[in-house]
Amino acid sequence: MEPQTIPQYFLQKTKRYGRAKNAVRQKEFGIWREYTWQDSYEYVRDFSLGMIVLGLQRGDHVATVGDNDRQYLWAYLGLQAVGAAIVGMYTDAIPSEMAFIIEHSDSIFVLAKDQEQCDKLLEIREKIPLVKKIIYWDEQGLWNYDDDWLVSFAEVLAQGRQLAEKEPGRFETEVALGQADDLATLCYTSGTTGLPKGVMLSHANLLYSGSAYLELDPRYDTDNHVSFMPMGWIAEPVLGIASHVYSGMVMNFPEEPETVRQNVREIAPEGIFYTSRLWDALVATVQVRIKDATWINRKLYDLFLPVGYAVANKKFAKETPGLFLKLAYALGNQAVFAPIRNQLGLSRVRSAYTAGAALSPDAMRFFHALGINLKQIYGSTEVSGGATIHRENDVKFASVGQPIPGVAVRTTETDEIQISGPTVFQGYYKNPEGTAKAIEVDEDGRRWFCTGDAGHVDEDGHLIYLDRVKDMIRLANGEQFSPQFIEGRLKFSPYIRDVMAIGGETWDFVTALIIIDFANVGHWAEKQGLGYTTFVDLSQKVEVYQLVKEAVHEVNQSLPTAGQVRHFILLHKEFDADEAEMTRSRKLRRGFLYKKYGQIIEAMYDGRDSVRVSASVQYQDGREGVIETDVRIMSST
């Protein structure tokens, strides 16, 4: 029979490859450890049967939290193999956020990586009474914990092996019981405007989404995938795990979150997925390193980057470069572009993806100029991650691509984007009212997910994404603009880490809260001989304001009058998810930020030169304090 679930595909690949091919690699203590498909099978089997011994039943929910590791993958597959649904959480979630998700999802077990996560769970133990056991796989620091609520991964494996010896066919029987419509995961939304909602996704949802992308960008069993995107987000389960069992590609796990870039360079995967925030960071990295390069390398970069842009523009226009341009690009590739791709770990990449927010056209053009086949994905958790993608040789840097096979996209009279197809979720867990608002059924019985995003479909079938409908801002003069578009253009500067564009019906122009990239601006300041002590101190330097003003002025030249940033401030701190300023997937909570920084925002529209704020600071010796400082307000003109 054709496999219907993720574990059934996993079992199929195990029978095909056995010990003849690697399924997993993980770097530990500087060495890449390899595991065959048969190795993975034994770990998955033993873990799933061990969970049955602990009392797990088909249909139960299990919350998971931890860095991407091979144990996480094996537990993920093992839990689904016996009919459980995964409830992913972000590793940096604070205890109260974890308590809400675990309690709301009715999870009865929690898979947690290490001491840090176990300590969070012990702190909220009374708030999650349904949880029977916490299973951890990194034992460091937990040896002296005397609590039978905590069970090691190794203990679960041992109990599973015993059951496997008693019932040799039990694992295969459990896997065979799975069906396409079984709940595979409860994936919680970002919660930008309120509490996160549990999105119910079936095996069919995840597998269809993964296979649709593989149809457009094939992955082979010789390909490598580096798994580092949060398991609590929908991208890794679809583009990582589902694609792994579907195509047989090798899953590679970094040694630590801090070594991801180095490990990506070592593996040089054929496909890569970064959020738009990470791609922006790579742009900044290249730009800053070029400034520090030797004179000859800087000149070569300045000479050939325009050639790269010219080739990229030809590609976007679906035109063939002339002979001279091809030769010039070949030279530029040898001298500049190939070495940069190698440094980024993208020397073998066939296609790269960006999602999470629309990447600025400047960044798209930049990476295509370097020879990186970067494609925008658009979608949401409710449609199993993605709904559109750029086709090969049909990339429009201003669009988010065309619908994937089998998925339909339409826009309403109010420009809201709606999506239909096999990837649409089953509903929100324990929230029928929210489900009814999110799903619209047409006269043919098709279910359409109402995204809440604004956009339109152009004459070539490309979806042009603008912004969230609720975030589109209309000024007092009636003109409308997209904050995300402005923010994306500004973040192309290596000195700007984050931006919140501001406007509204009571104001005639746009302003912005800007957060500097502390590392890049600090490096620039040192080269200028500019001394500073803290983030607050550096951000308020007149010279730094002038540096950022140049970037704002350059972006304003390409924006319509209504969207030009008239005034800006350099915020005295970074946006922080722990302070509810951002979601765990790093999306801005705009409503909260408007309230929190209301005094600063009003000052920018009142014509003031500065505003007094208080800020907490942490010094290099670990001391913390609160200082008051005047935050400058700068005009961009």
CSV table of C-alpha atoms in Angstrom, one decimal, residues 37 284 294 353 524 616:
chain,number,residue,atom,x,y,z
A,37,TRP,CA,18.7,4.3,8.2
A,284,ALA,CA,25.0,42.6,6.5
A,294,THR,CA,42.1,43.7,1.1
A,353,TYR,CA,14.2,29.5,0.4
A,524,TRP,CA,32.4,50.6,12.3
A,616,SER,CA,18.0,48.9,31.9
